[in-house]
Structure formats: structure tokens, C-alpha cells
mmCIF file with all atom_site columns, C-alpha atoms in Angstrom:
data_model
loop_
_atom_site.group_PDB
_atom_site.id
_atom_site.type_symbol
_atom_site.label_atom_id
_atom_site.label_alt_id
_atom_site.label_comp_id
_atom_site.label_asym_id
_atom_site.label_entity_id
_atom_site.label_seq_id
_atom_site.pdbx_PDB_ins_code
_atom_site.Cartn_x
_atom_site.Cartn_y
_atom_site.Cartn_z
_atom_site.occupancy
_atom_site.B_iso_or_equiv
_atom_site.pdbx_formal_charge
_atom_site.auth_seq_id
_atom_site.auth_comp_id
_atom_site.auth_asym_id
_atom_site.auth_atom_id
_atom_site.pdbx_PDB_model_num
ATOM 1  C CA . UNK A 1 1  ? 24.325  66.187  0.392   1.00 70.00 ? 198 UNK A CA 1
ATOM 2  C CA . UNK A 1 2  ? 22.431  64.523  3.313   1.00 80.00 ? 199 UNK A CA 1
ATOM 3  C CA . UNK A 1 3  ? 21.390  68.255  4.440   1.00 87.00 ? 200 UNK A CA 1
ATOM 4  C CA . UNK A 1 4  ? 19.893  68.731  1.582   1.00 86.00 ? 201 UNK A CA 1
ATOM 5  C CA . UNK A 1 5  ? 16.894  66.560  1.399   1.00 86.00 ? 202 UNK A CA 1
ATOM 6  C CA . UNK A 1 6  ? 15.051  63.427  -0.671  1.00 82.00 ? 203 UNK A CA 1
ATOM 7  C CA . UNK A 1 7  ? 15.566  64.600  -4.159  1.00 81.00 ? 204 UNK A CA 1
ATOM 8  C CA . UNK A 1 8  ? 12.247  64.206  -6.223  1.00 81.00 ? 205 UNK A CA 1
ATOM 9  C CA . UNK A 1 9  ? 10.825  64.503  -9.543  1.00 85.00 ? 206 UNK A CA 1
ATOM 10 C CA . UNK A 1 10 ? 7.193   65.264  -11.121 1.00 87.00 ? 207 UNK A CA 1
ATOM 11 C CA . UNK A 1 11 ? 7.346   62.775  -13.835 1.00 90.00 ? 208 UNK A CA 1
ATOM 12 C CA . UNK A 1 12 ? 3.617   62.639  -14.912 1.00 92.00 ? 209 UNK A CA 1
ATOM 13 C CA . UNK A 1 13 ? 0.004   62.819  -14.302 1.00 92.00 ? 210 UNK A CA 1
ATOM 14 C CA . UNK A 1 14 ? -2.394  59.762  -14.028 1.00 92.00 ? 211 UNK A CA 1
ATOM 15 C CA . UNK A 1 15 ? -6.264  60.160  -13.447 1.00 93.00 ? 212 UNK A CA 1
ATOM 16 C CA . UNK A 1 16 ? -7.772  57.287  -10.880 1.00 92.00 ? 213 UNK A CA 1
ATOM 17 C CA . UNK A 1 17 ? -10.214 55.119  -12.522 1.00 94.00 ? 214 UNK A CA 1
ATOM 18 C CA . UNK A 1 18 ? -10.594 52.095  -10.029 1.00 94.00 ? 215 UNK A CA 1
ATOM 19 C CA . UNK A 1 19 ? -9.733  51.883  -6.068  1.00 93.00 ? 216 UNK A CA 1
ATOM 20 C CA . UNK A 1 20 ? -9.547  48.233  -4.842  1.00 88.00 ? 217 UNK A CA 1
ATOM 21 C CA . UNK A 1 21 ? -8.670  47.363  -1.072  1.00 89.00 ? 218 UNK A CA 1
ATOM 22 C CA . UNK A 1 22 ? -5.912  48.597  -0.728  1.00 86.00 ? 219 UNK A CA 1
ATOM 23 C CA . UNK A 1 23 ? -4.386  49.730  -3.861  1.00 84.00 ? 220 UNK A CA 1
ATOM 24 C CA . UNK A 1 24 ? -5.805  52.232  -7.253  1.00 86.00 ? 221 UNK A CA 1
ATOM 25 C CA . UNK A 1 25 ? -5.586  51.832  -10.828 1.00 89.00 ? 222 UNK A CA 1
ATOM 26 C CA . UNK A 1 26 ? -4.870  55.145  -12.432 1.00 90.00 ? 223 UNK A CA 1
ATOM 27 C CA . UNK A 1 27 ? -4.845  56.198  -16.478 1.00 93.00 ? 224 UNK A CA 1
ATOM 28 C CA . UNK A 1 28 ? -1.410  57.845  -17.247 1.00 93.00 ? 225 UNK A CA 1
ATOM 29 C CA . UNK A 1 29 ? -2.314  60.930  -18.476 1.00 93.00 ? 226 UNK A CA 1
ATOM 30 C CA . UNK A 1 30 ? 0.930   62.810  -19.386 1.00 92.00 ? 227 UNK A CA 1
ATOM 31 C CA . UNK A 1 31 ? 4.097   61.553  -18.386 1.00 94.00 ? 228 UNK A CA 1
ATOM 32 C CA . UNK A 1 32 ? 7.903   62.412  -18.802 1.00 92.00 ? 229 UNK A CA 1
ATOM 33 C CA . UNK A 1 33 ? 9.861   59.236  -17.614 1.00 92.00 ? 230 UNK A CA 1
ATOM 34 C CA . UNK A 1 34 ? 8.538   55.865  -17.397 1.00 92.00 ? 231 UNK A CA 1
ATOM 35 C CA . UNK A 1 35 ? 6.078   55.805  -14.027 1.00 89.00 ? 232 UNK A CA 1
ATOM 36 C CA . UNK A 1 36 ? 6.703   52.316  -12.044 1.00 88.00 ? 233 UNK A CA 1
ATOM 37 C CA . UNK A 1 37 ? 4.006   50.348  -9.441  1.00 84.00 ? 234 UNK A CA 1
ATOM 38 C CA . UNK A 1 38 ? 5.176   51.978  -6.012  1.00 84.00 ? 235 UNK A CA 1
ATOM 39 C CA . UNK A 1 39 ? 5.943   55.473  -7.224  1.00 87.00 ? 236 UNK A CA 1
ATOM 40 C CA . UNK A 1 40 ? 4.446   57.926  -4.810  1.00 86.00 ? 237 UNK A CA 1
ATOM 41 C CA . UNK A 1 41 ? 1.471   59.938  -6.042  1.00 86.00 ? 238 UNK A CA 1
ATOM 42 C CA . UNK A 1 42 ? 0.570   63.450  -4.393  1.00 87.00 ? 239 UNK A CA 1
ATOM 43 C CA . UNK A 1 43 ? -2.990  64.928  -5.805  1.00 89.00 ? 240 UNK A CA 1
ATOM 44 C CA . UNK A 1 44 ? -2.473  67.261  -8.022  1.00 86.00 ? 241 UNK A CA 1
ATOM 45 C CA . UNK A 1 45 ? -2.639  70.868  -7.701  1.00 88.00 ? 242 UNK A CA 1
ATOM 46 C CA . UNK A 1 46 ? -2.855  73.860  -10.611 1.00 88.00 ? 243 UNK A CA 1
ATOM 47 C CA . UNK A 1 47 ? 0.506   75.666  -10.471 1.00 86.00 ? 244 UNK A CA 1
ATOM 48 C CA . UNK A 1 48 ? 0.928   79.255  -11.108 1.00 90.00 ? 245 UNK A CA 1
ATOM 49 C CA . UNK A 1 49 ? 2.132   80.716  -14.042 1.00 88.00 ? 246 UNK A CA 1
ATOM 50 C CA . UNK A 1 50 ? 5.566   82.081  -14.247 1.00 85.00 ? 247 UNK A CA 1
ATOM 51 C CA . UNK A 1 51 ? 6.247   85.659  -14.875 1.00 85.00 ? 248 UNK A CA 1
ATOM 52 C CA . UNK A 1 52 ? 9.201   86.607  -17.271 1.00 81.00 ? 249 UNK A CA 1
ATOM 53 C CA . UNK A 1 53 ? 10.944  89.998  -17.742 1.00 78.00 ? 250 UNK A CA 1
ATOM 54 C CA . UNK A 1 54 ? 9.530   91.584  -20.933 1.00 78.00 ? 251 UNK A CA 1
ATOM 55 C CA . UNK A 1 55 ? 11.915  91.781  -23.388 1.00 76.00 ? 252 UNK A CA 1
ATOM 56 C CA . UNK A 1 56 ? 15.202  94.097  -24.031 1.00 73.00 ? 253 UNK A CA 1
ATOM 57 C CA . UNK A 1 57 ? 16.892  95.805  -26.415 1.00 72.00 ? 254 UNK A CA 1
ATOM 58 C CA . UNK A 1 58 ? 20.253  93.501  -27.218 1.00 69.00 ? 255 UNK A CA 1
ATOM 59 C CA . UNK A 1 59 ? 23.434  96.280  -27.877 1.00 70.00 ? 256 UNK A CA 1
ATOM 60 C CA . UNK A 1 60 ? 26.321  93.810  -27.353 1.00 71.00 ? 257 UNK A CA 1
ATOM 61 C CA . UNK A 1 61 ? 25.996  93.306  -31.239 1.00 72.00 ? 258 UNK A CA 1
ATOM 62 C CA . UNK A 1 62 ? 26.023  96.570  -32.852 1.00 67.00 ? 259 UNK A CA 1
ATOM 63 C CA . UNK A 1 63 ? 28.174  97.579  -35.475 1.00 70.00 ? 260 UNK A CA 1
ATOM 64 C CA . UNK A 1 64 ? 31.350  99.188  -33.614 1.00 69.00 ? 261 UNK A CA 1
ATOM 65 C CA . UNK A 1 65 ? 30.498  102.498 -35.379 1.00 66.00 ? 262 UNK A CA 1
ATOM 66 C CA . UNK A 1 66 ? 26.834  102.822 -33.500 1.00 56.00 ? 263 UNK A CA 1
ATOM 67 C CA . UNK A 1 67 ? 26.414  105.428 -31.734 1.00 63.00 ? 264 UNK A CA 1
ATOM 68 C CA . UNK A 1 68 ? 25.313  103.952 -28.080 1.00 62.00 ? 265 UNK A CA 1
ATOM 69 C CA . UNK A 1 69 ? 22.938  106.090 -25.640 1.00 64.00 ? 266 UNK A CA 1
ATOM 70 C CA . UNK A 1 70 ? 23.997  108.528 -22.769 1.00 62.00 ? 267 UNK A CA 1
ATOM 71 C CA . UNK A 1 71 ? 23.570  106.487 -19.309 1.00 60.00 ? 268 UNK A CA 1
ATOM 72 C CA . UNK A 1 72 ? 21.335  108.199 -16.776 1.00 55.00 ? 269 UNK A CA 1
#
């Protein structure tokens, strides 16, 4: 498990309103799971969108009488 690395999670988004000596108070903007003082913060960066196989005819459910197409 070691080899695997510092598991994470990307549990909101907060917008920085106020920085103060060493320390800035953010606005939760979205957020999944409660976000605690002392969670890291990484700026945040559009993600691309995700590209899904178009739909497919579904056979597995035809009536056992259908007539299925010659493979290729």
C-alpha cells in the first residue's frame, strides 16, 4: 500500500476573500465532505470533459425467437 502513494480527495471549492499574515479566509463554494482549517488547497484548474462511447444497440434481451444479425 506504501508504493502506492498519499491517497487524496477533491472535496470542494472555496473562493479567497481575505489574506492575513500568514493565513486566508476563503468562501466555500461547492463542497462534498465537510472542509476542516489545515486542509490543503491547490488553485484550481478547469478539467476536461470526458468523452463516452455513443450508445449501442442492447441484444442480450431479445425475445429468443429474434432473428440476430450475420457477424462480419
Amino acid at each position: 500500500m506504501k508504493a502506492t502513494g498519499q491517497p487524496y480527495g477533491e472535496i470542494g471549492r472555496v473562493r479567497i476573500v481575505d489574506t492575513r499574515s500568514k493565513a486566508a479566509v476563503a468562501q466555500v463554494e461547492y463542497a462534498c465532505d465537510p472542509i476542516n482549517p489545515g486542509d490543503t488547497a491547490i488553485p484550481f484548474a478547469e478539467k476536461a470533459m470526458v468523452n463516452f462511447h455513443p450508445r449501442c444497440a442492447l441484444t442480450a434481451f431479445l425475445p429468443p425467437a429474434a432473428k440476430f444479425p450475420a457477424a462480419s
